[in-house]
Tab-separated table of C-alpha atoms in Angstrom:
chain	number	residue	atom	x	y	z
A	1	MET	CA	0.000	0.000	0.000
A	2	ASP	CA	1.572	3.265	-1.128
A	3	ILE	CA	1.973	6.300	1.119
A	4	ASN	CA	1.098	9.392	-0.908
A	5	LEU	CA	-0.020	11.863	1.713
A	6	ASP	CA	-1.663	15.053	0.473
A	7	THR	CA	-1.486	13.977	-3.159
A	8	ALA	CA	-4.165	13.002	-5.652
A	9	THR	CA	-5.047	9.344	-5.647
A	10	SER	CA	-4.379	7.013	-8.566
A	11	GLY	CA	-6.503	4.189	-7.188
A	12	PRO	CA	-9.193	2.376	-9.176
A	13	LEU	CA	-12.009	4.396	-7.535
A	14	LYS	CA	-10.549	7.778	-8.408
A	15	GLY	CA	-13.438	10.121	-9.212
A	16	ILE	CA	-15.965	8.227	-7.086
A	17	ARG	CA	-17.474	10.182	-4.180
A	18	VAL	CA	-18.760	8.383	-1.087
A	19	LEU	CA	-20.889	9.874	1.671
A	20	ASP	CA	-20.160	7.925	4.854
A	21	ILE	CA	-22.973	8.343	7.412
A	22	THR	CA	-21.858	5.576	9.741
A	23	SER	CA	-20.285	4.992	13.116
A	24	MET	CA	-18.201	2.475	15.058
A	25	ILE	CA	-16.723	-0.368	12.943
A	26	THR	CA	-18.779	-1.860	10.119
A	27	GLY	CA	-19.711	1.241	8.113
A	28	PRO	CA	-16.505	3.203	8.753
A	29	LEU	CA	-14.303	0.236	7.831
A	30	CYS	CA	-16.306	-0.349	4.636
A	31	SER	CA	-15.938	3.268	3.516
A	32	GLN	CA	-12.259	3.294	4.533
A	33	MET	CA	-11.652	0.421	2.118
A	34	LEU	CA	-13.315	2.448	-0.634
A	35	GLY	CA	-11.102	5.395	0.332
A	36	ASP	CA	-8.005	3.197	0.229
A	37	LEU	CA	-8.959	2.391	-3.371
A	38	GLY	CA	-9.114	6.072	-4.265
A	39	ALA	CA	-12.682	7.199	-3.574
A	40	ASP	CA	-13.266	10.666	-2.134
A	41	VAL	CA	-14.915	9.732	1.166
A	42	ILE	CA	-16.775	12.412	3.104
A	43	LYS	CA	-17.400	11.282	6.662
A	44	ILE	CA	-20.589	12.901	7.921
A	45	GLU	CA	-20.797	12.715	11.694
A	46	PRO	CA	-22.632	14.503	14.517
A	47	THR	CA	-21.281	17.834	15.681
A	48	HIS	CA	-20.143	16.145	18.900
A	49	GLY	CA	-18.333	13.454	16.902
A	50	GLU	CA	-19.209	9.821	16.319
A	51	VAL	CA	-18.758	7.468	19.243
A	52	SER	CA	-15.424	5.937	18.194
A	53	ARG	CA	-13.770	9.364	18.521
A	54	TRP	CA	-13.972	9.144	22.299
A	55	MET	CA	-14.975	5.629	23.364
A	56	MET	CA	-11.559	4.216	24.393
A	57	PRO	CA	-7.908	5.211	24.844
A	58	PRO	CA	-5.331	5.981	23.644
A	59	GLU	CA	-6.176	9.518	22.552
A	60	LYS	CA	-3.878	12.050	20.948
A	61	GLY	CA	-4.583	15.361	19.250
A	62	GLY	CA	-8.343	14.818	18.942
A	63	LEU	CA	-8.042	11.251	17.623
A	64	THR	CA	-8.311	7.892	19.354
A	65	GLY	CA	-6.403	4.831	18.282
A	66	PHE	CA	-9.712	3.073	17.639
A	67	TYR	CA	-10.954	5.861	15.368
A	68	CYS	CA	-7.682	5.901	13.432
A	69	GLN	CA	-8.021	2.269	12.359
A	70	MET	CA	-11.407	2.822	10.683
A	71	ASN	CA	-11.232	6.340	9.265
A	72	ARG	CA	-8.143	7.084	7.184
A	73	ASN	CA	-8.541	8.469	3.660
A	74	LYS	CA	-11.603	10.529	4.605
A	75	ARG	CA	-12.631	14.142	5.013
A	76	SER	CA	-14.776	15.090	7.997
A	77	LEU	CA	-17.979	17.116	7.851
A	78	ALA	CA	-19.515	17.577	11.306
A	79	LEU	CA	-23.216	18.029	10.602
A	80	ASN	CA	-26.395	18.220	12.683
A	81	LEU	CA	-28.846	15.989	10.832
A	82	GLN	CA	-31.539	16.753	13.390
A	83	SER	CA	-31.881	20.180	11.773
A	84	GLU	CA	-33.579	21.011	8.486
A	85	GLU	CA	-30.469	22.859	7.349
A	86	GLY	CA	-28.321	19.804	8.039
A	87	VAL	CA	-30.587	17.558	6.000
A	88	GLU	CA	-30.572	20.119	3.167
A	89	ILE	CA	-26.760	20.101	3.166
A	90	LEU	CA	-26.639	16.327	2.955
A	91	THR	CA	-29.186	16.177	0.129
A	92	ARG	CA	-27.213	18.789	-1.787
A	93	LEU	CA	-24.064	16.694	-1.381
A	94	ALA	CA	-25.988	13.601	-2.480
A	95	LYS	CA	-26.761	15.214	-5.855
A	96	ASP	CA	-23.138	14.709	-6.905
A	97	ALA	CA	-22.327	11.605	-4.890
A	98	ASP	CA	-21.902	8.087	-6.220
A	99	VAL	CA	-22.370	6.129	-3.001
A	100	VAL	CA	-24.026	6.633	0.362
A	101	VAL	CA	-23.122	4.205	3.134
A	102	GLU	CA	-25.305	4.241	6.259
A	103	ASN	CA	-25.835	1.967	9.252
A	104	PHE	CA	-28.894	3.488	10.915
A	105	ARG	CA	-31.466	1.283	12.599
A	106	ALA	CA	-34.517	0.483	10.504
A	107	GLY	CA	-36.529	3.534	9.505
A	108	VAL	CA	-34.231	6.184	11.005
A	109	ALA	CA	-32.865	7.411	7.669
A	110	ASP	CA	-36.390	7.672	6.275
A	111	ARG	CA	-37.575	9.638	9.297
A	112	LEU	CA	-34.667	12.051	8.863
A	113	GLY	CA	-35.494	12.475	5.182
A	114	ILE	CA	-32.206	10.961	3.995
A	115	GLY	CA	-33.403	7.451	3.153
A	116	TYR	CA	-33.028	5.729	-0.192
A	117	GLU	CA	-36.196	7.030	-1.826
A	118	ALA	CA	-35.537	10.612	-0.767
A	119	LEU	CA	-31.964	10.654	-2.045
A	120	ARG	CA	-32.700	8.576	-5.162
A	121	SER	CA	-35.312	11.143	-6.181
A	122	ILE	CA	-32.550	13.743	-6.565
A	123	ASN	CA	-29.877	11.414	-7.967
A	124	ASN	CA	-30.946	8.239	-9.742
A	125	ARG	CA	-27.305	7.163	-10.158
A	126	LEU	CA	-26.794	6.902	-6.407
A	127	ILE	CA	-25.714	3.608	-4.840
A	128	TYR	CA	-27.353	3.497	-1.411
A	129	ALA	CA	-25.641	0.910	0.810
A	130	ALA	CA	-27.570	0.199	4.006
A	131	ILE	CA	-25.742	-1.902	6.582
A	132	SER	CA	-28.032	-3.428	9.189
A	133	GLY	CA	-27.986	-6.106	11.812
A	134	PHE	CA	-30.792	-8.308	10.593
A	135	GLY	CA	-32.114	-6.825	7.350
A	136	PRO	CA	-34.343	-4.005	6.101
A	137	SER	CA	-37.507	-5.853	7.139
A	138	GLY	CA	-38.577	-8.929	9.034
A	139	PRO	CA	-39.217	-9.881	12.667
A	140	TYR	CA	-35.877	-8.549	13.985
A	141	SER	CA	-35.391	-5.534	11.717
A	142	ASP	CA	-36.057	-2.941	14.393
A	143	ARG	CA	-33.780	-4.498	17.002
A	144	PRO	CA	-30.250	-3.248	17.609
A	145	ALA	CA	-27.703	-5.832	16.478
A	146	TYR	CA	-24.327	-5.794	18.125
A	147	ASP	CA	-21.520	-8.103	17.115
A	148	PRO	CA	-22.019	-10.598	19.995
A	149	ILE	CA	-25.742	-10.874	19.254
A	150	ALA	CA	-25.028	-11.743	15.623
A	151	GLN	CA	-22.346	-14.230	16.681
A	152	GLY	CA	-24.876	-15.950	18.917
A	153	LEU	CA	-27.597	-16.028	16.286
A	154	VAL	CA	-25.633	-17.503	13.371
A	155	GLY	CA	-24.638	-20.708	15.173
A	156	MET	CA	-20.860	-20.647	15.284
A	157	MET	CA	-20.616	-20.050	19.042
A	158	HIS	CA	-21.577	-23.681	19.670
A	159	ILE	CA	-18.867	-24.817	17.255
A	160	GLN	CA	-16.297	-22.581	18.975
A	161	GLY	CA	-17.307	-23.855	22.403
A	162	LYS	CA	-17.313	-27.612	21.885
A	163	PRO	CA	-13.539	-28.024	22.423
A	164	PHE	CA	-13.872	-25.938	25.633
A	165	GLY	CA	-16.255	-28.016	27.676
A	166	GLY	CA	-19.241	-27.362	25.448
A	167	LYS	CA	-19.904	-23.823	26.653
A	168	PRO	CA	-20.593	-21.543	23.635
A	169	GLN	CA	-17.675	-19.206	23.009
A	170	LEU	CA	-17.512	-15.752	21.452
A	171	ILE	CA	-14.648	-14.963	19.116
A	172	GLN	CA	-12.680	-12.327	21.020
A	173	SER	CA	-12.889	-9.760	18.278
A	174	ALA	CA	-15.623	-7.843	16.455
A	175	ILE	CA	-15.526	-10.528	13.785
A	176	VAL	CA	-19.071	-9.958	12.512
A	177	ASP	CA	-18.564	-6.210	12.179
A	178	LYS	CA	-15.340	-6.632	10.229
A	179	THR	CA	-16.690	-9.455	8.069
A	180	THR	CA	-19.688	-7.290	7.196
A	181	ALA	CA	-17.459	-4.315	6.355
A	182	THR	CA	-15.412	-6.352	3.900
A	183	THR	CA	-18.553	-7.847	2.375
A	184	ALA	CA	-20.208	-4.436	2.079
A	185	SER	CA	-17.252	-2.913	0.243
A	186	GLY	CA	-17.431	-5.727	-2.316
A	187	VAL	CA	-21.194	-5.283	-2.727
A	188	VAL	CA	-20.715	-1.549	-3.339
A	189	LEU	CA	-18.114	-2.302	-6.020
A	190	ALA	CA	-20.546	-4.743	-7.671
A	191	ALA	CA	-23.268	-2.080	-7.690
A	192	LEU	CA	-20.890	0.467	-9.204
A	193	TYR	CA	-19.971	-2.036	-11.911
A	194	ALA	CA	-23.653	-2.750	-12.582
A	195	ARG	CA	-24.179	0.986	-13.074
A	196	ASP	CA	-21.051	1.941	-15.026
A	197	SER	CA	-19.830	-1.108	-16.966
A	198	ILE	CA	-20.139	-1.346	-20.739
A	199	ASN	CA	-23.436	-3.182	-20.265
A	200	GLY	CA	-24.378	-1.179	-17.181
A	201	THR	CA	-27.783	0.246	-16.392
A	202	GLY	CA	-26.563	3.794	-15.787
A	203	LYS	CA	-28.730	3.771	-12.661
A	204	GLY	CA	-28.009	3.377	-8.986
A	205	GLN	CA	-29.716	0.992	-6.632
A	206	ARG	CA	-30.228	0.214	-2.978
A	207	VAL	CA	-28.071	-2.566	-1.581
A	208	ASP	CA	-28.699	-4.025	1.864
A	209	ILE	CA	-25.995	-5.850	3.784
A	210	PRO	CA	-27.346	-7.533	6.931
A	211	MET	CA	-24.657	-8.507	9.433
A	212	ILE	CA	-26.138	-11.968	9.955
A	213	ASP	CA	-26.073	-12.669	6.209
A	214	ALA	CA	-22.476	-11.505	5.840
A	215	TYR	CA	-21.268	-13.531	8.816
A	216	ALA	CA	-23.199	-16.619	7.751
A	217	ALA	CA	-21.779	-16.416	4.218
A	218	ASN	CA	-18.242	-16.248	5.580
A	219	SER	CA	-18.432	-18.705	8.473
A	220	LEU	CA	-20.854	-21.457	7.453
A	221	PRO	CA	-19.684	-22.901	4.101
A	222	ASP	CA	-17.438	-25.469	5.797
A	223	MET	CA	-20.025	-26.106	8.524
A	224	LEU	CA	-23.107	-26.597	6.338
A	225	PRO	CA	-22.085	-29.700	4.342
A	226	VAL	CA	-23.949	-31.956	6.802
A	227	ASP	CA	-27.152	-30.188	5.734
A	228	SER	CA	-26.393	-29.915	2.017
A	229	PHE	CA	-28.811	-32.696	1.079
A	230	GLN	CA	-32.277	-32.262	2.555
A	231	PRO	CA	-33.822	-33.886	4.472
A	232	THR	CA	-30.808	-35.112	6.432
A	233	ASP	CA	-30.180	-37.624	9.182
A	234	MET	CA	-26.656	-36.351	9.801
A	235	PRO	CA	-25.772	-35.032	13.280
A	236	ASP	CA	-25.159	-31.320	13.798
A	237	ALA	CA	-21.919	-29.827	12.504
A	238	GLU	CA	-18.870	-30.471	14.674
A	239	PRO	CA	-15.671	-28.437	15.115
A	240	LEU	CA	-12.867	-29.274	12.741
A	241	ALA	CA	-10.944	-31.491	15.148
A	242	VAL	CA	-7.707	-31.125	13.223
A	243	LEU	CA	-7.634	-27.420	14.100
A	244	ARG	CA	-5.653	-27.575	17.323
A	245	THR	CA	-3.014	-25.482	19.054
A	246	PHE	CA	0.072	-27.355	20.243
A	247	ALA	CA	2.222	-26.291	23.181
A	248	THR	CA	5.975	-26.485	22.671
A	249	HIS	CA	8.598	-26.298	25.414
A	250	ASP	CA	8.607	-22.495	25.172
A	251	GLY	CA	5.533	-21.398	23.196
A	252	HIS	CA	2.788	-22.579	20.894
A	253	ILE	CA	2.526	-23.656	17.260
A	254	VAL	CA	-0.287	-24.438	14.850
A	255	GLY	CA	-0.386	-26.419	11.666
A	256	MET	CA	-1.703	-29.475	9.893
A	257	ALA	CA	-0.178	-32.855	9.095
A	258	LEU	CA	-3.153	-34.772	7.797
A	259	GLN	CA	-1.759	-35.922	4.435
A	260	ASP	CA	0.484	-38.981	4.429
A	261	ASN	CA	3.602	-37.122	3.277
A	262	HIS	CA	3.098	-34.418	5.898
A	263	PHE	CA	2.495	-36.905	8.714
A	264	LYS	CA	5.583	-38.893	7.716
A	265	GLY	CA	7.702	-35.728	7.712
A	266	LEU	CA	6.256	-34.693	11.082
A	267	CYS	CA	7.097	-38.033	12.686
A	268	GLU	CA	10.623	-37.913	11.276
A	269	ALA	CA	11.125	-34.346	12.532
A	270	LEU	CA	9.847	-35.339	15.980
A	271	GLU	CA	12.073	-38.445	15.940
A	272	CYS	CA	9.128	-40.733	16.651
A	273	PRO	CA	8.849	-42.942	13.524
A	274	ASP	CA	7.034	-45.601	15.554
A	275	LEU	CA	3.847	-43.515	15.263
A	276	LEU	CA	3.752	-44.327	11.554
A	277	GLN	CA	3.076	-47.986	12.394
A	278	ARG	CA	0.574	-47.437	15.186
A	279	GLU	CA	-3.003	-48.495	14.472
A	280	GLY	CA	-5.173	-45.473	13.679
A	281	MET	CA	-2.214	-43.476	12.364
A	282	ARG	CA	-0.890	-45.552	9.461
A	283	ASN	CA	-2.595	-43.622	6.675
A	284	VAL	CA	-4.802	-40.632	6.053
A	285	GLY	CA	-7.960	-42.741	6.068
A	286	GLU	CA	-7.282	-43.990	9.578
A	287	ARG	CA	-6.368	-40.540	10.829
A	288	ILE	CA	-9.546	-38.990	9.416
A	289	ALA	CA	-11.672	-41.766	10.909
A	290	GLU	CA	-10.566	-40.726	14.413
A	291	PHE	CA	-8.585	-37.546	15.011
A	292	GLY	CA	-8.110	-37.755	18.766
A	293	PRO	CA	-5.482	-40.519	19.181
A	294	TRP	CA	-2.908	-39.238	16.708
A	295	LEU	CA	-3.416	-35.584	17.606
A	296	ASP	CA	-2.970	-36.442	21.297
A	297	ALA	CA	0.133	-38.463	20.465
A	298	ILE	CA	1.882	-35.731	18.505
A	299	GLU	CA	0.859	-33.171	21.143
A	300	ILE	CA	2.966	-35.087	23.679
A	301	GLU	CA	5.937	-35.214	21.323
A	302	ILE	CA	5.725	-31.562	20.261
A	303	ALA	CA	5.844	-30.435	23.909
A	304	LYS	CA	9.384	-31.821	24.171
A	305	TRP	CA	10.873	-29.341	21.679
A	306	ARG	CA	11.634	-25.644	21.603
A	307	THR	CA	9.585	-23.696	19.089
A	308	ASP	CA	12.269	-22.356	16.760
A	309	GLU	CA	14.187	-25.623	16.594
A	310	LEU	CA	11.055	-27.632	15.908
A	311	LEU	CA	9.781	-25.290	13.199
A	312	ALA	CA	13.174	-25.479	11.478
A	313	ARG	CA	12.938	-29.266	11.507
A	314	PHE	CA	9.378	-29.124	10.166
A	315	ASP	CA	10.444	-26.757	7.383
A	316	ALA	CA	13.211	-29.132	6.375
A	317	LYS	CA	10.641	-31.916	6.026
A	318	GLY	CA	8.015	-29.766	4.266
A	319	VAL	CA	5.556	-29.949	7.169
A	320	PRO	CA	3.235	-26.885	7.258
A	321	PHE	CA	3.425	-25.506	10.808
A	322	GLY	CA	3.938	-22.007	12.150
A	323	LYS	CA	4.467	-20.103	15.370
A	324	VAL	CA	1.581	-18.602	17.317
A	325	LYS	CA	2.517	-14.929	17.576
A	326	THR	CA	1.189	-11.871	19.326
A	327	ILE	CA	0.011	-8.959	17.193
A	328	ARG	CA	3.218	-7.051	17.903
A	329	GLU	CA	5.299	-10.096	17.008
A	330	PHE	CA	3.333	-10.389	13.765
A	331	ALA	CA	4.270	-6.794	12.897
A	332	GLU	CA	7.931	-7.889	13.044
A	333	ASP	CA	7.406	-11.051	11.004
A	334	PRO	CA	9.591	-11.002	7.862
A	335	GLN	CA	6.709	-11.859	5.512
A	336	ALA	CA	4.452	-9.244	7.095
A	337	GLN	CA	7.252	-6.691	6.728
A	338	HIS	CA	7.837	-7.693	3.109
A	339	ASN	CA	4.106	-7.303	2.379
A	340	ARG	CA	3.948	-4.146	4.509
A	341	THR	CA	0.883	-5.688	6.123
A	342	ILE	CA	1.375	-3.435	9.140
A	343	PHE	CA	2.871	-0.122	8.082
A	344	ASP	CA	3.845	3.177	9.668
A	345	ALA	CA	3.313	6.670	8.292
A	346	GLU	CA	4.371	10.015	9.671
A	347	HIS	CA	1.736	12.519	10.786
A	348	PRO	CA	2.877	16.166	10.696
A	349	GLU	CA	1.663	16.792	14.251
A	350	LEU	CA	1.076	13.448	15.962
A	351	GLY	CA	4.240	11.603	14.996
A	352	THR	CA	4.198	8.032	13.729
A	353	LEU	CA	0.842	6.334	13.151
A	354	ARG	CA	0.530	2.602	12.527
A	355	TYR	CA	-2.056	1.038	10.206
A	356	VAL	CA	-3.131	-2.289	8.692
A	357	ARG	CA	-2.840	-2.162	4.915
A	358	TYR	CA	-5.634	-2.666	2.408
A	359	PRO	CA	-5.205	-6.381	1.577
A	360	GLY	CA	-5.319	-6.230	-2.219
A	361	HIS	CA	-2.003	-5.672	-4.036
A	362	LEU	CA	-2.904	-3.959	-7.331
A	363	SER	CA	0.032	-3.579	-9.706
A	364	GLU	CA	-1.238	-0.633	-11.795
A	365	THR	CA	-3.743	1.166	-9.542
A	366	PRO	CA	-2.527	0.472	-6.005
A	367	ALA	CA	-4.376	1.322	-2.844
A	368	SER	CA	-2.744	4.208	-1.025
A	369	LEU	CA	-2.785	6.327	2.088
A	370	THR	CA	-3.466	9.884	0.986
A	371	ARG	CA	-5.052	11.243	4.168
A	372	HIS	CA	-4.595	10.516	7.839
A	373	PRO	CA	-7.845	10.217	9.844
A	374	PRO	CA	-9.494	13.648	10.070
A	375	ARG	CA	-10.177	15.691	13.154
A	376	LEU	CA	-13.829	16.379	13.848
A	377	GLY	CA	-15.168	18.821	11.270
A	378	GLU	CA	-11.710	19.401	9.837
A	379	HIS	CA	-13.039	19.728	6.294
A	380	SER	CA	-16.522	21.129	6.943
A	381	ALA	CA	-15.891	24.518	5.335
A	382	GLU	CA	-13.942	22.982	2.444
A	383	ILE	CA	-16.691	20.489	1.613
A	384	LEU	CA	-19.472	23.083	1.824
A	385	ALA	CA	-17.531	25.470	-0.392
A	386	GLU	CA	-17.241	22.698	-3.002
A	387	ALA	CA	-21.018	22.287	-2.769
A	388	GLY	CA	-21.548	25.963	-3.580
A	389	TYR	CA	-21.935	27.515	-0.126
A	390	GLY	CA	-20.412	30.963	0.333
A	391	GLU	CA	-18.287	32.100	3.260
A	392	THR	CA	-21.160	34.009	4.867
A	393	GLU	CA	-23.490	30.999	4.617
A	394	ILE	CA	-20.853	28.717	6.103
A	395	ARG	CA	-20.267	31.132	8.978
A	396	SER	CA	-23.995	31.306	9.671
A	397	LEU	CA	-24.320	27.546	9.636
A	398	ARG	CA	-21.457	27.244	12.093
A	399	ASP	CA	-22.930	29.917	14.389
A	400	ALA	CA	-26.292	28.101	14.333
A	401	GLY	CA	-24.664	24.780	15.301
A	402	VAL	CA	-25.580	23.113	12.024
A	403	ILE	CA	-21.901	22.366	11.342
A	404	ALA	CA	-18.856	22.195	13.579
């Protein structure tokens, strides 16, 4: 990911304007991805700032670390959408926008007068991306949907919990929010292609991205095979038993040695060739039939070795294992550094800021960092001037609390 601060983007979405009316993780991360690809993203937030600006430390110069990870490559317009003037400003901006991303609860955007129908009536090329918890309609549509609620609903918590005494387990990360953000950015790109491609319609459309749909699509494909053929007499999906963490003498490793060549190399590296002749471990068929015995056996052997020495022996035998690292250790990993997966960029006032790169490596139109996360309302006057507001109007709007 290139660092081209304060320069024009050359990304594939150059010339696309996005209005980001979202907060927290899912919507902001979606629009950040579009900004990484070159879109002009205008973050529209309340005059007191959206919640991630102040919800958790660290804080520096009007930014929190949490906010920074979801809001680079954006300009900030602090706008009171509870006022008629604020709604009028947003609708004027929507006339020239390509995409609106919002994550209001059901009906809120319509009540404010900034829903799909209202904005589509002034710009029929607009892509209106609505991110919700459960969907635009249905029995749960009016309920708030936080990440843990969606995790519980989709079914994976039981799978996560079975190896831990059967108690359902949450993934210790906002996995649904982030999964939905990635999905939503892809859906927006599909809608833009449907509008602008050589066979495109020339018209925008509403796209809805429910969190439960996005998480189900990403987490269930390898869990649903037992129900592929209906009706079924198969038992419920089970955890993938081969996915296990192994303790070494001084750390932990993960990997897989299911195939015959991998298991042979593993036993040779561990200096326990007798396992190759033990019933239940002699070939891949036996090992798949019952995972427990051979996984338990190699767990005992792995614990005898130091991590680095063992991984070197595995590498020499072509056995795919790796070290379990902390996030900070990952940042120092040679492959992560080669990819610039975690990268640093200098801020003129705040010093060095650290980011996670956009994951796609485009050879001709690379993603880039052109703007650090904005301070609240940093670009309000600039954006309104572009929309045709004069200095006196902007001053009046600021004095009236419509903008900050």
